[in-house]
CSV table of C-alpha atoms in Angstrom, one decimal:
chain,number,residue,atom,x,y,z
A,1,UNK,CA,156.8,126.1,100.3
A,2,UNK,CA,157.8,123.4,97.8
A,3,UNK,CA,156.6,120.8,99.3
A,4,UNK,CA,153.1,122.2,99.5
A,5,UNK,CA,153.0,123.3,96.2
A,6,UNK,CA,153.5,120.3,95.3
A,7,UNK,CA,150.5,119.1,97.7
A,8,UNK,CA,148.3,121.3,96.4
A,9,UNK,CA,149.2,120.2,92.7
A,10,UNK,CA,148.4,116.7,93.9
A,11,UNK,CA,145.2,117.5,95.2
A,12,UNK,CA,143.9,119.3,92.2
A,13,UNK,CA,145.1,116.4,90.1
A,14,UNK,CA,143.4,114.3,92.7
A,15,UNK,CA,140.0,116.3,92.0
A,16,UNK,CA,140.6,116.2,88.5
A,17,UNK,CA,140.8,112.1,88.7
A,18,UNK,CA,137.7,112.2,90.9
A,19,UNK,CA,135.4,114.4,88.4
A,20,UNK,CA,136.6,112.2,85.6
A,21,UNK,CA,136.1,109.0,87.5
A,22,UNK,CA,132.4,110.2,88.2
A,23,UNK,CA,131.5,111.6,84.7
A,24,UNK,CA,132.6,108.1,83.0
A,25,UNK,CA,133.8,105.8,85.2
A,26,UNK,CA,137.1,104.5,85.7
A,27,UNK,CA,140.1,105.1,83.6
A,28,UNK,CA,140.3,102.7,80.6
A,29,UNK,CA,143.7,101.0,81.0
A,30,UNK,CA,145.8,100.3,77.9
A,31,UNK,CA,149.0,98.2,77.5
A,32,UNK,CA,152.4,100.0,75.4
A,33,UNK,CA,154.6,96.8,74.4
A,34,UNK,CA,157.7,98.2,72.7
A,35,UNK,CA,161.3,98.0,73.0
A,36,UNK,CA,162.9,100.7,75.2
A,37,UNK,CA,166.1,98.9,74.8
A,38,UNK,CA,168.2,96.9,73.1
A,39,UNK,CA,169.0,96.1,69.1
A,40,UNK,CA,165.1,97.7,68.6
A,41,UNK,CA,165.5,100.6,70.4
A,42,UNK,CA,166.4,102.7,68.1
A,43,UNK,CA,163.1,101.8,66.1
A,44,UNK,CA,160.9,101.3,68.9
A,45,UNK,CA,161.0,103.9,71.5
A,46,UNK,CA,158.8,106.7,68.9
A,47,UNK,CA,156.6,104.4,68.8
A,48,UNK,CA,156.1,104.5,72.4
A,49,UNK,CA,155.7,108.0,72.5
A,50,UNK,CA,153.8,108.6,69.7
A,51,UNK,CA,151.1,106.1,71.2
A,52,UNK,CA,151.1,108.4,74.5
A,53,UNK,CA,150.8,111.3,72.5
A,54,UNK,CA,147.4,109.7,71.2
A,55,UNK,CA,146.5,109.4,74.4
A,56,UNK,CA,147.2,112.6,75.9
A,57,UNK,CA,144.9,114.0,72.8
A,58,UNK,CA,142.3,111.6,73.7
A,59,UNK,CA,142.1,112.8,77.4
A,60,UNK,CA,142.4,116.4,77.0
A,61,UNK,CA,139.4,115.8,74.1
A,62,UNK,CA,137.2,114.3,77.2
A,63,UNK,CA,138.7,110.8,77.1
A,64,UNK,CA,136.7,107.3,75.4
A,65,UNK,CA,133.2,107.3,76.3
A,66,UNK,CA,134.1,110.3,78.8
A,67,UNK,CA,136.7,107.6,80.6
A,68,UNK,CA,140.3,108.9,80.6
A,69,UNK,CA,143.0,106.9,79.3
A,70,UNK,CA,145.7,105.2,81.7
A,71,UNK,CA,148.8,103.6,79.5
A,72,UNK,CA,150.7,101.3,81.3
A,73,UNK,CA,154.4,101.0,79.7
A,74,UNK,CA,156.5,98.0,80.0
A,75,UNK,CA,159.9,97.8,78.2
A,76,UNK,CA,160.5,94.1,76.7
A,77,UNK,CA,163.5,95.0,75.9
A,78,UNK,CA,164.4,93.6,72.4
A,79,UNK,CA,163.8,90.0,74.1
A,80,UNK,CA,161.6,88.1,72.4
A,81,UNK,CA,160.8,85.5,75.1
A,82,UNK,CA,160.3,88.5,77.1
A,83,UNK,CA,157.8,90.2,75.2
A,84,UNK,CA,155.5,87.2,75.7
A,85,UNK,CA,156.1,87.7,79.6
A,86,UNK,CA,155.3,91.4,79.3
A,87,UNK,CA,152.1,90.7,77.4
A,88,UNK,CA,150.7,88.5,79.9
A,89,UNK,CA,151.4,90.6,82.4
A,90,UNK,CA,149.5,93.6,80.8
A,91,UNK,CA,146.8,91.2,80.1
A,92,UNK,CA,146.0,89.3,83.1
A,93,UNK,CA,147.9,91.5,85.8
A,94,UNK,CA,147.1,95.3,84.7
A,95,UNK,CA,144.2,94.0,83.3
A,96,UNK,CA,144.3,96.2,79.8
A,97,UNK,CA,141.5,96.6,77.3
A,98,UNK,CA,144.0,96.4,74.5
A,99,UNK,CA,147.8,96.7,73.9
A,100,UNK,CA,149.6,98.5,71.1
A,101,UNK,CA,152.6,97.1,70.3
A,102,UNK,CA,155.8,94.9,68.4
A,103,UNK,CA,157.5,95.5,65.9
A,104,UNK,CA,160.0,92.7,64.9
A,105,UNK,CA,157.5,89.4,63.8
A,106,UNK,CA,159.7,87.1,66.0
A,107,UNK,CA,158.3,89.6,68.8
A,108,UNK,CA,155.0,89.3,67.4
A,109,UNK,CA,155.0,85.7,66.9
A,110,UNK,CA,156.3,85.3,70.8
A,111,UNK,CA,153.1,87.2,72.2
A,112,UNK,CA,150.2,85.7,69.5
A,113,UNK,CA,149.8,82.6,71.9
A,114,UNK,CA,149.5,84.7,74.4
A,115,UNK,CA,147.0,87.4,73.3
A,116,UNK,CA,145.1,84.3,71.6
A,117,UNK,CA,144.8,82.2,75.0
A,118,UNK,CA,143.5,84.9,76.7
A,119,UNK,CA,141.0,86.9,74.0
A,120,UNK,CA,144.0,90.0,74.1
A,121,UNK,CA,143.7,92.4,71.5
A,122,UNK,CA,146.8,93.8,69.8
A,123,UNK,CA,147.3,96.5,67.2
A,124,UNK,CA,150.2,95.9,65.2
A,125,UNK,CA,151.7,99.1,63.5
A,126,UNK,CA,154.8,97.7,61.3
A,127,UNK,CA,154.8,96.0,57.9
A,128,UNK,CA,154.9,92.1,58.0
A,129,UNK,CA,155.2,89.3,55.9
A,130,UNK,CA,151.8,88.5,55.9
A,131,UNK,CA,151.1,84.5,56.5
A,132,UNK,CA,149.1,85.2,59.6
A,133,UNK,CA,145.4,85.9,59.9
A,134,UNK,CA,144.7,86.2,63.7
A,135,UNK,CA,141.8,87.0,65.6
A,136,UNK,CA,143.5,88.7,68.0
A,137,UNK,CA,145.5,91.1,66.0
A,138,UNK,CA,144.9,94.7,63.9
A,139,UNK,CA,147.4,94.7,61.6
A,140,UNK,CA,147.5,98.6,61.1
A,141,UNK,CA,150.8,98.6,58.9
A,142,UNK,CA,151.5,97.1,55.4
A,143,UNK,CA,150.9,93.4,54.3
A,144,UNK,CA,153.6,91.9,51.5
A,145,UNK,CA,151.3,93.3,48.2
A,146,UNK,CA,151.2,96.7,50.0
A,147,UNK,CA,154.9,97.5,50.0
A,148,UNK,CA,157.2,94.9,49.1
A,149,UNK,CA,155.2,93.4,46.0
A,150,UNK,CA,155.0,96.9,44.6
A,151,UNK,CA,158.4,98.0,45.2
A,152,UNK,CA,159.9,95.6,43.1
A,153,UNK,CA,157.0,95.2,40.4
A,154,UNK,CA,158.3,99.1,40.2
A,155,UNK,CA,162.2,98.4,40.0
A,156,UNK,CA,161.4,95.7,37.0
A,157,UNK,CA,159.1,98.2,35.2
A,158,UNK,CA,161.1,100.9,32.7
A,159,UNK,CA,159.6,103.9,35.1
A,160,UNK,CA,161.9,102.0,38.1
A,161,UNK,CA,164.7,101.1,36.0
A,162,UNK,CA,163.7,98.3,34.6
A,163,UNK,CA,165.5,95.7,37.0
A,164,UNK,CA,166.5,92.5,36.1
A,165,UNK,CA,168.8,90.9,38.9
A,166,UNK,CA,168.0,91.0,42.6
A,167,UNK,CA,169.9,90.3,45.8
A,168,UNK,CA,167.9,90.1,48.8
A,169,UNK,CA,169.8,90.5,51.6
A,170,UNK,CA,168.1,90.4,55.5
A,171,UNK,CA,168.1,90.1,58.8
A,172,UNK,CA,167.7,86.4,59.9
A,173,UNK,CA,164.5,86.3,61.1
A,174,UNK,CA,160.8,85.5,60.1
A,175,UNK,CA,160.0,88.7,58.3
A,176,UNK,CA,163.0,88.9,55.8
A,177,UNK,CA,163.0,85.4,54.9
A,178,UNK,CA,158.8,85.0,54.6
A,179,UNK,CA,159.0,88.6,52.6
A,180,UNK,CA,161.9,87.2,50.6
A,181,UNK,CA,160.1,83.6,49.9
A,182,UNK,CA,157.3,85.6,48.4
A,183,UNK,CA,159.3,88.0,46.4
A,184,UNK,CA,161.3,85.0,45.3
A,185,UNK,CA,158.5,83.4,43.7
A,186,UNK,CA,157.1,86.2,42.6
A,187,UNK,CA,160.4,87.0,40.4
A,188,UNK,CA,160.4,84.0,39.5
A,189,UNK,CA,156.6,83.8,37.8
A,190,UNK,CA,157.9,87.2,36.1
A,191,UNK,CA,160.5,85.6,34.4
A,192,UNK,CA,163.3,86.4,36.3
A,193,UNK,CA,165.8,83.5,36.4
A,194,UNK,CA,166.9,82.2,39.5
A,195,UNK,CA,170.3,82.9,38.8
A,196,UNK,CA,169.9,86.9,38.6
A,197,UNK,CA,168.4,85.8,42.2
A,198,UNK,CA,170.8,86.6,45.3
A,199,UNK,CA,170.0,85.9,48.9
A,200,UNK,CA,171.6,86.6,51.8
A,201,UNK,CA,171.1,86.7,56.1
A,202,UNK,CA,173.0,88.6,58.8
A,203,UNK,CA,172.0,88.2,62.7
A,204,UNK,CA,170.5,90.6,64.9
A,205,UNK,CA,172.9,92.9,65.7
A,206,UNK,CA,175.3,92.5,62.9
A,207,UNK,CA,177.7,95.0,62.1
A,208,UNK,CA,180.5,93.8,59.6
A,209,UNK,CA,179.2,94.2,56.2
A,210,UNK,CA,182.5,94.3,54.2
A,211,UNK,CA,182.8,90.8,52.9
A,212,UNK,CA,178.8,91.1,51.6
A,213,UNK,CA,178.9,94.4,50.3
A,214,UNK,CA,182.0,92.8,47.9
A,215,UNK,CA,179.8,90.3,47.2
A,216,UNK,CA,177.2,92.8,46.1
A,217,UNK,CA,179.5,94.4,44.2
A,218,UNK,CA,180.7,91.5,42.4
A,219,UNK,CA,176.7,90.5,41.5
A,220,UNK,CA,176.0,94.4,39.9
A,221,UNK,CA,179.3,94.3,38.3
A,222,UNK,CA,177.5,94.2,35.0
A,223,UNK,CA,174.8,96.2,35.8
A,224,UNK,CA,170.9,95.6,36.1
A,225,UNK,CA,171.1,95.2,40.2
A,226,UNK,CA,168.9,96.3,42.8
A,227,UNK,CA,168.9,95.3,46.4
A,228,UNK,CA,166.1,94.5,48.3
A,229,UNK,CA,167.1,94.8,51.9
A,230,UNK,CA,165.0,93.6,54.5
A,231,UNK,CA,167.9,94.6,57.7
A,232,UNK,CA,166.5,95.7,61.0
A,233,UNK,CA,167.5,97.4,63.8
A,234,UNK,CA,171.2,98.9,64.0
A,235,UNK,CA,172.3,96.7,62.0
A,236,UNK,CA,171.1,99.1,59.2
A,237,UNK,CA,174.1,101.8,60.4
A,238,UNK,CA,176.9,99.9,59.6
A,239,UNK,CA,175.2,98.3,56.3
A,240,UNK,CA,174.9,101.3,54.5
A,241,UNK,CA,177.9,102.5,56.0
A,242,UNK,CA,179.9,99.9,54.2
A,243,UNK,CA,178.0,100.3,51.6
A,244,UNK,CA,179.3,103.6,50.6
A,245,UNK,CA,182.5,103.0,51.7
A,246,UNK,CA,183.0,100.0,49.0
A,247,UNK,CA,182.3,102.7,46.6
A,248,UNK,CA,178.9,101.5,45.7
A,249,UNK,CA,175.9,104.5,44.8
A,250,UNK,CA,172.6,104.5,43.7
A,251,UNK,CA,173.1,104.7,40.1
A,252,UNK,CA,175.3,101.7,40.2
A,253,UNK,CA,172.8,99.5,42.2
A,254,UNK,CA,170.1,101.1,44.4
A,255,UNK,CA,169.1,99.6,47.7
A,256,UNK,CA,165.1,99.4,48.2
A,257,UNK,CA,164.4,99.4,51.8
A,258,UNK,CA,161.3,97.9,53.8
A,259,UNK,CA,162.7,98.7,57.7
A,260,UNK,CA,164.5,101.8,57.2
A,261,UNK,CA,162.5,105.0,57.3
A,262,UNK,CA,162.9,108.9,58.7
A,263,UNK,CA,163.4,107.9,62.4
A,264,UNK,CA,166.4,105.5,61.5
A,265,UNK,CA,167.9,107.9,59.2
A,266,UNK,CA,167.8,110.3,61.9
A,267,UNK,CA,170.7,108.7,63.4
A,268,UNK,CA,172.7,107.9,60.6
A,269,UNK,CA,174.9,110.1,58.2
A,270,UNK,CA,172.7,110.4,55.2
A,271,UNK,CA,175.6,110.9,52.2
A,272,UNK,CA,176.3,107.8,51.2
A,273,UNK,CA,172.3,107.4,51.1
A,274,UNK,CA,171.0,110.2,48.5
A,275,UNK,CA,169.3,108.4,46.0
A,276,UNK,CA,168.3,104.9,47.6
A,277,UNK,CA,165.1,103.8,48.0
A,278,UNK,CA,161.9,102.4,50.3
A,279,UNK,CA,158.6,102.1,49.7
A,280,UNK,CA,156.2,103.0,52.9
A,281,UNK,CA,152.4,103.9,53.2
A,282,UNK,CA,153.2,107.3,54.7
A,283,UNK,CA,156.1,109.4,54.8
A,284,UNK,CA,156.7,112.5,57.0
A,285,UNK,CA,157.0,114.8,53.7
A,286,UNK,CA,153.6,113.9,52.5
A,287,UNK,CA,151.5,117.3,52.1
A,288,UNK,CA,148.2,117.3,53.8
A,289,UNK,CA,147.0,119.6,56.5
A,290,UNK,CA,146.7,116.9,59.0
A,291,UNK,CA,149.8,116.4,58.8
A,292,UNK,CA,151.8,119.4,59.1
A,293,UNK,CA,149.7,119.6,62.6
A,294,UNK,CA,150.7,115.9,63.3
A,295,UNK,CA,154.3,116.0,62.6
A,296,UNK,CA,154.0,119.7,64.0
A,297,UNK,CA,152.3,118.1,67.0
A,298,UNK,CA,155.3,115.4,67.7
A,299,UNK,CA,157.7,117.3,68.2
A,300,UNK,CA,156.2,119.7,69.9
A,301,UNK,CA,155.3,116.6,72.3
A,302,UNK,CA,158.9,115.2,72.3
A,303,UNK,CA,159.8,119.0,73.1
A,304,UNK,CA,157.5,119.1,75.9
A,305,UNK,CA,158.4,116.1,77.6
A,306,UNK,CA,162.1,116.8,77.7
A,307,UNK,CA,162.2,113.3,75.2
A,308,UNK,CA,165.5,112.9,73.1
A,309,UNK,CA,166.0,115.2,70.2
A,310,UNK,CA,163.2,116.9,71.5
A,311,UNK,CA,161.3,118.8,68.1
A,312,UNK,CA,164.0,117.8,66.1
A,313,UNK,CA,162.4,114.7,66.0
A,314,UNK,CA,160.8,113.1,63.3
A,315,UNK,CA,157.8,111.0,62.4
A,316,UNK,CA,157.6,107.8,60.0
A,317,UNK,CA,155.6,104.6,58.4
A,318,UNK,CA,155.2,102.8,61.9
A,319,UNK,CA,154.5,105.9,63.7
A,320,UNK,CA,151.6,107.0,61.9
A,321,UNK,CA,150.4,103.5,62.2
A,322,UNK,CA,150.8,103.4,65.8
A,323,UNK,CA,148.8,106.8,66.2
A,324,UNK,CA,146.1,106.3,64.2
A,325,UNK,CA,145.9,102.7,65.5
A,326,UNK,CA,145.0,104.7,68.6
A,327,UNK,CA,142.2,106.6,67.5
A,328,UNK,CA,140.4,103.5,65.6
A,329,UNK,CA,140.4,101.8,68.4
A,330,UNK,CA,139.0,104.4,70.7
A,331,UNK,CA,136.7,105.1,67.4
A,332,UNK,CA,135.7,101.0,67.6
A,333,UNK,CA,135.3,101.3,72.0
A,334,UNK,CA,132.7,104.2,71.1
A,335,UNK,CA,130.9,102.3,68.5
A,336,UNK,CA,130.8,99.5,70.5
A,337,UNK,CA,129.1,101.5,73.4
A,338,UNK,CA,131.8,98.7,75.3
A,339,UNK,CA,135.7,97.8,75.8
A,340,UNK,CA,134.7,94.2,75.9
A,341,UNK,CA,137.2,92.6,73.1
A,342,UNK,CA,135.0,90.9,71.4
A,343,UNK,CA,132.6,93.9,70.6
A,344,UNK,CA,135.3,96.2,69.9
A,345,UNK,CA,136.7,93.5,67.1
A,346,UNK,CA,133.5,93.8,65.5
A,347,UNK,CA,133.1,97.6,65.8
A,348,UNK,CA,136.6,97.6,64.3
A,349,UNK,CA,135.4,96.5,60.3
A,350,UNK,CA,135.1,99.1,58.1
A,351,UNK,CA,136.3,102.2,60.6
A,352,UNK,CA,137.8,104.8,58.1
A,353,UNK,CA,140.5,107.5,59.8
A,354,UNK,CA,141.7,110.8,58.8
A,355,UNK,CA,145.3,109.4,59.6
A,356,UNK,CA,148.4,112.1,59.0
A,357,UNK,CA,148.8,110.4,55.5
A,358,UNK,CA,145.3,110.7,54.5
A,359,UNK,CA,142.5,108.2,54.9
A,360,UNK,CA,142.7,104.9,55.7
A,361,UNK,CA,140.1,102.4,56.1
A,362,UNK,CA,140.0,99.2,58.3
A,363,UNK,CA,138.9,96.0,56.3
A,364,UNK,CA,135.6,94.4,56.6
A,365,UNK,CA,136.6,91.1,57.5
A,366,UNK,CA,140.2,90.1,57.4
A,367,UNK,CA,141.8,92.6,60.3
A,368,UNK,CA,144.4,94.3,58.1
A,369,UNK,CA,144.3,98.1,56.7
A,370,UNK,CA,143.3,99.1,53.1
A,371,UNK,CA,146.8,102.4,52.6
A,372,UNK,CA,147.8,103.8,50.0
A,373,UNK,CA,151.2,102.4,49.0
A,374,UNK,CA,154.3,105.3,48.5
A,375,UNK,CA,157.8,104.5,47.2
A,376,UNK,CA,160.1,107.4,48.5
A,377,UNK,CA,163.8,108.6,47.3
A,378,UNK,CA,166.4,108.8,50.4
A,379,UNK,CA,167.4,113.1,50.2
A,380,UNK,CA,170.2,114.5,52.0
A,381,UNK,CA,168.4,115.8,54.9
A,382,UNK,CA,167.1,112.3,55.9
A,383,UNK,CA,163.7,113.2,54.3
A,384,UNK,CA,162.0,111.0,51.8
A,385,UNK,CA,160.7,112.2,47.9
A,386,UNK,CA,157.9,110.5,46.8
A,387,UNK,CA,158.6,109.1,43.2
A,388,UNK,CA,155.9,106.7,42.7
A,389,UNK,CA,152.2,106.5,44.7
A,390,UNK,CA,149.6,103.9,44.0
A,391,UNK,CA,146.2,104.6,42.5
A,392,UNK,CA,144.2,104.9,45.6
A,393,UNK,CA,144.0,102.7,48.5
A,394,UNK,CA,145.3,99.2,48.3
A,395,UNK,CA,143.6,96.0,49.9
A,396,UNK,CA,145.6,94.0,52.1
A,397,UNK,CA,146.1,90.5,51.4
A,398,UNK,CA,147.8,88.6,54.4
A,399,UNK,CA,148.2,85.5,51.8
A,400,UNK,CA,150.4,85.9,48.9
A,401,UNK,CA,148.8,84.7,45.2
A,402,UNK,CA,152.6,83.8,45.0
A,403,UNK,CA,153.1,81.2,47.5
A,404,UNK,CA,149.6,81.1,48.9
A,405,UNK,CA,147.3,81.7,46.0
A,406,UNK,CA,144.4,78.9,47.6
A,407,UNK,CA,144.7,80.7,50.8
A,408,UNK,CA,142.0,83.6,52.4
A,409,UNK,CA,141.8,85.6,55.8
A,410,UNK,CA,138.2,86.3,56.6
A,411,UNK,CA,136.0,86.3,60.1
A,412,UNK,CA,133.0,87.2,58.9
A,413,UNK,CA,132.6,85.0,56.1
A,414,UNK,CA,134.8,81.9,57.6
A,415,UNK,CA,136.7,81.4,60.7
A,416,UNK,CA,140.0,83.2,60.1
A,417,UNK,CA,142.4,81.2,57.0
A,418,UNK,CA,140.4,79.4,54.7
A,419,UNK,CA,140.2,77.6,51.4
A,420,UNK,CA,139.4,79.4,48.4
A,421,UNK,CA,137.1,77.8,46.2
């Protein structure tokens, strides 16, 4: 009796394929690169499901052009040699129309050859350090003067404490030490002097903090500090672990954040963290309608599928980048009438959202995503209070005025990087 129930559940789904195959045509295939696994895992795998969430919306709304959506999942594991594999396979094996995915920019860096060899498209959903103006790539979260800039332009102002010594402490990888090299200079054109400047790199993985948490301690001794951390991955457990532990609290030196958001604080314990600080585009707390259904909608989706934590999961920065990267796209596909990549780019310009966090709005030329720009406290309950929101929406600017000021990103206007006049 099982076993034909469970025919007969195949042939209905069969018949459902078969309609939907006729009404639009085949399914439109789409590649998920993120880390199930390893150091990224516990930052990647939401991102995963929230992208399968967007397409289980699309398909029960009719689909993209009345095609149904087919995600093909690969896991590259936290391997960044492997994420290059994993992209060409979803490229020229599954034959996708477009892959969402990466988060690290060592991961990202590994697959841009890849996605650029063979006219790929990608939709990137975490902040970076900008430097990079590809024409394969939708950067959907934050570039350096939409989070990072404005977090510590807010520390030195009196409203953010008014700042005067930094220690930058990351992981050792492009991101931190590209983020760092702008804020650096950027400090330093403020008046800053390069001692009141500390810097600082940990490996993947890393999970002794004592001896640079007493070194931290030593450089806030007099007061003044802030840290600007830039740690990824599980490493970020231990860090502020130690942190606490060395008898070090907000008031004394407060940590701003750039990779730590709701769905890593989820696994940490959160009282040694009351009071620090990140700065994001979106944060689960922010109050709009949309999204109290979104975040509503997630974990009611985790629930569902029997996912970890079920609904007492939570949503975040990347993961509101990774869903409405989603819906642009299929917003660009219908536009474009086509899933051909190079019509879909085009179609991309200027596409405005209703995302969770409120509207956001694609750039006309240079790929990256006009956001609002939120700096949030760290509460007890692993939430964040916003403190501090920009004015509006903020234009991305992949190269720094710090370290890049001659430098544009533009494919309209130019092929890609140019020269400013």
């Amino acid at each position: 009796m099982a076993a034909g129930v469970g025919v007969a559940a195949l042939v209905g789904n069969l018949g459902q394929y078969a309609l939907s195959y006729a009404a639009g045509g085949p399914p439109i295939k789409i590649g998920v690169l993120h880390s199930l696994s390893g150091t990224m895992a516990i930052s990647e795998v939401s991102l995963r499901d929230v992208v399968l969430m967007a397409v289980e919306e699309i398909n029960k709304a009719g689909g993209v052009m009345g095609r149904p959506v087919e995600a093909k999942v690969v896991d590259p594991a936290s391997n960044w040699d492997l994420f290059a594999e994993k992209a060409k396979q979803l490229l020229l094996e599954d034959k996708v129309s477009v892959v969402f995915g990466c988060w690290t920019s060592v991961s990202r860096k590994s697959v841009l050859p890849v996605f650029e060899k063979n006219n790929g498209l990608l939709f990137y959903p975490v902040q970076y350090e900008g430097e990079e103006c590809s024409r394969n790539v939708f950067y959907t979260g934050a570039a350096v003067n939409q989070q990072a800039a404005p977090a510590v332009e807010y520390l030195m102002s009196p409203e953010g404490g008014g700042y005067k010594k930094f220690y930058l402490l990351g992981t050792d990888y492009v991101y931190p030490r590209t983020t760092n090299k702008i804020l650096r200079a950027m400090l330093l054109a403020k008046g800053v002097p390069a001692a009141n400047i500390g810097e600082e790199y940990t490996p993947f993985h890393h999970q002794d903090y004592q001896t640079i948490c007493g070194t931290i301690k030593k450089f806030a001794a007099g007061g003044g500090a802030a840290v600007i951390r830039t740690i990824n991955g599980d490493s970020n457990v231990p860090f502020y672990k130690e942190f606490g532990n060395q008898g070090l609290r907000a008031e004394d030196a407060p940590i701003m954040a750039f990779s730590v958001a709701e769905d890593e604080l989820r696994g940490m314990d959160t009282s040694a963290l009351v009071g620090h600080l990140a700065a994001w585009n979106y944060y689960q707390s922010v109050d709009t309608p949309q999204n109290k259904k979104f975040v509503a909608n997630f974990k009611a989706y985790c629930k569902k599928n029997n996912l970890p934590d079920g609904e007492n999961r939570v949503t975040d920065d990347p993961i509101e980048a990774a869903y409405f990267g989603v819906y642009v796209w299929k917003q660009a596909v219908e536009k474009a009438g086509s899933i051909e990549v190079d019509k879909v780019r085009k179609a991309v310009y200027g596409q405005k959202f209703l995302a969770p966090g409120g509207q956001i709005m694609m750039d006309e030329a240079n790929q990256h995503t006009h956001k609002p720009v939120l700096i949030g406290e760290i509460l007890k309950n692993g939430q964040f209070k916003t403190i501090w929101r920009s004015k509006g929406l903020v234009k991305p600017e992949p190269w720094s005025e710090y370290t890049n000021p001659e430098k544009g990103c533009d494919w309209i206007n130019h092929q890609g990087t140019y020269q400013k006049k």
